[in-house]
Short mmCIF file of C-alpha atoms in Angstrom, two decimals:
data_model
loop_
_atom_site.label_atom_id
_atom_site.label_comp_id
_atom_site.label_asym_id
_atom_site.label_seq_id
_atom_site.Cartn_x
_atom_site.Cartn_y
_atom_site.Cartn_z
CA ALA A 1 -2.35 6.24 9.20
CA GLN A 2 -3.12 2.64 8.43
CA SER A 3 -1.12 -0.45 7.71
CA VAL A 4 -1.69 -4.14 7.18
CA THR A 5 0.65 -7.01 7.88
CA GLN A 6 0.06 -10.42 6.37
CA LEU A 7 2.18 -13.09 7.99
CA GLY A 8 3.40 -15.66 5.52
CA SER A 9 3.83 -14.80 1.88
CA HIS A 10 3.15 -18.44 0.97
CA VAL A 11 0.83 -20.93 2.61
CA SER A 12 0.44 -24.50 1.44
CA VAL A 13 -2.34 -26.81 2.58
CA SER A 14 -3.71 -30.14 1.49
CA GLU A 15 -7.09 -30.36 -0.17
CA GLY A 16 -9.70 -30.70 2.56
CA ALA A 17 -7.49 -29.15 5.25
CA LEU A 18 -8.13 -25.99 7.22
CA VAL A 19 -7.06 -22.74 5.61
CA LEU A 20 -5.77 -19.99 7.90
CA LEU A 21 -4.39 -16.78 6.44
CA ARG A 22 -3.22 -14.21 8.96
CA CYS A 23 -3.79 -10.48 8.89
CA ASN A 24 -2.98 -7.84 11.48
CA TYR A 25 -3.81 -4.22 11.04
CA SER A 26 -2.95 -0.85 12.45
CA SER A 27 -5.35 2.06 12.27
CA SER A 28 -5.71 5.29 14.21
CA VAL A 29 -9.49 5.23 13.70
CA PRO A 30 -12.03 2.41 13.71
CA PRO A 31 -11.28 0.43 10.57
CA TYR A 32 -13.12 -1.26 7.82
CA LEU A 33 -11.37 -4.52 6.95
CA PHE A 34 -11.50 -6.57 3.78
CA TRP A 35 -10.22 -9.77 2.25
CA TYR A 36 -9.79 -9.96 -1.51
CA VAL A 37 -8.76 -12.83 -3.76
CA GLN A 38 -6.78 -12.37 -6.97
CA TYR A 39 -6.32 -14.95 -9.69
CA PRO A 40 -3.40 -14.55 -12.13
CA ASN A 41 -3.63 -11.47 -14.34
CA GLN A 42 -7.01 -10.58 -12.97
CA GLY A 43 -8.48 -7.90 -10.75
CA LEU A 44 -9.59 -8.39 -7.20
CA GLN A 45 -12.72 -10.11 -5.99
CA LEU A 46 -14.12 -9.27 -2.59
CA LEU A 47 -14.35 -12.28 -0.30
CA LEU A 48 -15.73 -10.56 2.75
CA LYS A 49 -15.67 -7.33 4.73
CA TYR A 50 -15.97 -6.08 8.28
CA THR A 51 -17.70 -2.75 8.72
CA SER A 52 -18.29 -2.55 12.49
CA ALA A 53 -21.27 -4.89 12.66
CA ALA A 54 -20.84 -8.54 13.62
CA THR A 55 -17.25 -9.45 14.45
CA LEU A 56 -17.50 -12.84 12.73
CA VAL A 57 -17.96 -12.21 9.05
CA LYS A 58 -18.97 -14.83 6.53
CA GLY A 59 -18.04 -14.40 2.92
CA ILE A 60 -18.22 -16.17 -0.38
CA ASN A 61 -16.83 -19.62 -1.19
CA GLY A 62 -17.02 -20.76 2.44
CA PHE A 63 -14.53 -18.23 3.80
CA GLU A 64 -14.98 -16.36 7.04
CA ALA A 65 -12.97 -13.98 9.18
CA GLU A 66 -13.16 -12.76 12.74
CA PHE A 67 -12.41 -9.21 13.78
CA LYS A 68 -10.53 -9.18 17.08
CA LYS A 69 -9.94 -5.65 18.25
CA SER A 70 -7.81 -6.69 21.24
CA GLU A 71 -5.45 -8.53 18.90
CA THR A 72 -5.83 -6.09 15.99
CA SER A 73 -6.36 -9.12 13.80
CA PHE A 74 -8.65 -10.17 10.99
CA HIS A 75 -7.57 -13.69 10.07
CA LEU A 76 -9.21 -15.49 7.16
CA THR A 77 -10.28 -19.10 7.54
CA LYS A 78 -11.97 -21.85 5.60
CA PRO A 79 -12.69 -25.24 7.15
CA SER A 80 -11.87 -27.31 4.09
CA ALA A 81 -9.61 -26.19 1.24
CA HIS A 82 -10.54 -26.82 -2.35
CA MET A 83 -8.17 -26.88 -5.30
CA SER A 84 -9.96 -23.86 -6.74
CA ASP A 85 -8.97 -21.83 -3.66
CA ALA A 86 -5.39 -21.60 -4.92
CA ALA A 87 -4.82 -17.89 -5.52
CA GLU A 88 -3.32 -14.74 -4.01
CA TYR A 89 -5.16 -13.30 -1.03
CA PHE A 90 -4.95 -9.71 0.12
CA CYS A 91 -6.07 -8.22 3.39
CA ALA A 92 -6.92 -4.52 3.24
CA VAL A 93 -7.96 -1.75 5.59
CA SER A 94 -9.68 1.54 5.09
CA GLU A 95 -10.82 4.27 7.40
CA ASN A 96 -14.53 4.32 8.06
CA THR A 97 -14.56 8.00 7.28
CA GLY A 98 -13.27 10.10 4.46
CA ARG A 99 -11.76 8.90 1.25
CA ARG A 100 -12.09 5.17 1.67
CA ALA A 101 -8.94 4.32 -0.27
CA LEU A 102 -7.67 0.87 0.63
CA THR A 103 -4.31 0.03 2.13
CA PHE A 104 -3.31 -3.50 1.19
CA GLY A 105 -1.16 -6.07 2.86
CA SER A 106 1.64 -7.72 0.95
CA GLY A 107 -0.48 -10.70 0.03
CA THR A 108 -0.40 -14.42 0.74
CA ARG A 109 -0.21 -16.99 -2.00
CA LEU A 110 -2.27 -20.05 -1.11
CA GLN A 111 -1.29 -23.37 -2.64
CA VAL A 112 -3.59 -26.34 -2.33
CA GLN A 113 -1.98 -29.74 -2.69
CA PRO A 114 -4.03 -32.70 -3.93
CA GLY B 1 -22.69 -6.66 -7.54
CA ALA B 2 -21.54 -3.58 -9.39
CA VAL B 3 -19.32 -4.02 -12.43
CA VAL B 4 -16.18 -2.08 -13.23
CA SER B 5 -14.67 -2.58 -16.66
CA GLN B 6 -11.07 -1.77 -17.40
CA HIS B 7 -9.64 -1.54 -20.91
CA PRO B 8 -7.34 -2.70 -22.34
CA SER B 9 -6.49 -5.82 -20.38
CA ARG B 10 -3.04 -5.98 -21.94
CA VAL B 11 -0.98 -3.46 -23.83
CA ILE B 12 2.55 -3.42 -25.17
CA CYS B 13 4.02 -0.10 -26.16
CA LYS B 14 7.34 1.30 -27.24
CA SER B 15 9.45 3.34 -24.89
CA GLY B 16 8.63 7.04 -25.19
CA THR B 17 5.03 6.61 -26.27
CA SER B 18 1.88 7.23 -24.21
CA VAL B 19 -0.76 4.73 -23.21
CA LYS B 20 -4.30 5.39 -22.04
CA ILE B 21 -6.15 3.01 -19.74
CA GLU B 22 -9.89 3.34 -19.24
CA CYS B 23 -11.90 2.48 -16.16
CA ARG B 24 -15.67 2.41 -16.48
CA SER B 25 -18.39 1.78 -13.95
CA LEU B 26 -20.96 -0.05 -16.04
CA ASP B 27 -24.07 0.01 -13.90
CA PHE B 28 -23.50 2.75 -11.39
CA GLN B 29 -22.14 6.24 -11.11
CA ALA B 30 -18.89 6.76 -9.27
CA THR B 31 -17.76 10.17 -8.13
CA THR B 32 -14.57 8.61 -6.81
CA MET B 33 -12.30 6.10 -8.46
CA PHE B 34 -8.89 4.89 -7.37
CA TRP B 35 -5.87 3.83 -9.41
CA TYR B 36 -3.48 1.23 -8.04
CA ARG B 37 -0.24 -0.20 -9.32
CA GLN B 38 0.99 -3.72 -8.68
CA PHE B 39 4.53 -4.88 -9.37
CA PRO B 40 5.16 -8.60 -9.89
CA LYS B 41 4.66 -10.63 -6.74
CA GLN B 42 3.92 -7.49 -4.75
CA SER B 43 0.90 -5.83 -3.29
CA LEU B 44 -1.22 -3.05 -4.69
CA MET B 45 -0.04 0.47 -4.08
CA LEU B 46 -2.42 3.39 -4.33
CA MET B 47 -1.31 5.84 -7.00
CA ALA B 48 -4.07 8.40 -6.98
CA THR B 49 -7.65 9.21 -6.18
CA SER B 50 -9.70 10.31 -9.15
CA ASN B 51 -12.57 12.71 -8.42
CA GLU B 52 -15.22 13.48 -11.01
CA GLY B 53 -15.02 17.07 -12.13
CA SER B 54 -11.90 17.96 -10.20
CA LYS B 55 -8.19 17.26 -10.14
CA ALA B 56 -6.91 13.91 -9.03
CA THR B 57 -5.13 13.55 -5.72
CA TYR B 58 -1.79 11.81 -6.11
CA GLU B 59 0.04 9.78 -3.50
CA GLN B 60 3.50 10.80 -2.44
CA GLY B 61 6.11 9.79 -4.97
CA VAL B 62 3.72 9.46 -7.91
CA GLU B 63 4.50 11.90 -10.72
CA LYS B 64 1.30 13.63 -11.70
CA ASP B 65 2.76 14.83 -15.00
CA LYS B 66 3.64 11.29 -15.93
CA PHE B 67 0.46 9.60 -14.82
CA LEU B 68 -2.35 11.81 -16.10
CA ILE B 69 -5.77 11.10 -14.65
CA ASN B 70 -9.00 12.40 -16.09
CA HIS B 71 -12.40 11.77 -14.53
CA ALA B 72 -14.62 13.64 -16.94
CA SER B 73 -17.85 11.77 -16.24
CA LEU B 74 -19.45 9.82 -13.43
CA THR B 75 -18.75 6.53 -15.19
CA LEU B 76 -15.30 6.97 -16.68
CA SER B 77 -11.82 7.64 -15.38
CA THR B 78 -8.73 7.40 -17.54
CA LEU B 79 -5.08 6.95 -16.65
CA THR B 80 -2.56 8.01 -19.26
CA VAL B 81 1.03 6.90 -18.83
CA THR B 82 3.02 9.51 -20.72
CA SER B 83 6.45 8.96 -22.20
CA ALA B 84 6.43 5.41 -20.94
CA HIS B 85 9.65 3.69 -19.94
CA PRO B 86 10.36 0.03 -19.20
CA GLU B 87 10.23 0.72 -15.47
CA ASP B 88 6.58 1.73 -15.91
CA SER B 89 5.79 -1.85 -16.88
CA SER B 90 3.35 -3.04 -14.27
CA PHE B 91 -0.20 -4.18 -13.57
CA TYR B 92 -2.55 -1.24 -13.15
CA ILE B 93 -5.90 -1.71 -11.44
CA CYS B 94 -8.73 0.74 -10.92
CA SER B 95 -11.56 0.64 -8.44
CA ALA B 96 -14.79 2.56 -8.15
CA LEU B 97 -16.81 3.20 -5.04
CA GLN B 98 -20.43 2.28 -4.62
CA GLY B 99 -20.70 1.70 -0.90
CA GLU B 100 -17.66 -0.51 -1.26
CA ALA B 101 -14.80 -0.68 -3.72
CA PHE B 102 -15.34 -2.63 -6.93
CA PHE B 103 -12.24 -3.44 -8.96
CA GLY B 104 -11.59 -3.60 -12.64
CA GLN B 105 -9.87 -6.63 -14.09
CA GLY B 106 -6.57 -4.78 -14.42
CA THR B 107 -4.29 -3.77 -17.26
CA ARG B 108 -0.93 -5.41 -17.85
CA LEU B 109 1.35 -2.74 -19.34
CA THR B 110 4.62 -3.79 -20.91
CA VAL B 111 6.95 -1.10 -22.19
CA VAL B 112 9.62 -2.32 -24.59
#
């Protein structure tokens, strides 16, 4: 069984400030971990993924995340927020075997203030 | 990256009618597709796994007779919401696997 917990349903930062979105996971087998971004009334776009290679993963749009097994975390960061980063962000986990369906966290809405 | 097209993007239907949503992998073949449902301001919940040439696997609590899934080819899966009711109004999103999951743009269903 897998689960994902995203702390903070809303995060607000100023433009240019650090973005930190938190994600903790639970998985009975080694996980694959993902961050997706969703703009209103749209599907999901993959930001980055961890699939048991390097623990620090770099993604698109300047985002990165670090897999910390000891903390069961996969927090998403970006050094400097841009107005266009305002969106809903979902952390997701899947097993690295079998069906590969994703289990999503509850999502974090990022607001970027000018 | 791979492209998954979902159609229609929005649909309004009357209560009691059926609605079909299509999910196509445009530039790859997908033996497995997934259907998710997203209520307003909530996360995505897996409804079912669609397998080409075989019956879909439904998650607990999802009525298979209400949400009919057909995966007749390697590039197309369809979700039919039968006898729709207002509580079926939601955002439905499909994904197809090609190494990783690629998502369609979603379908906003409103049942009036």
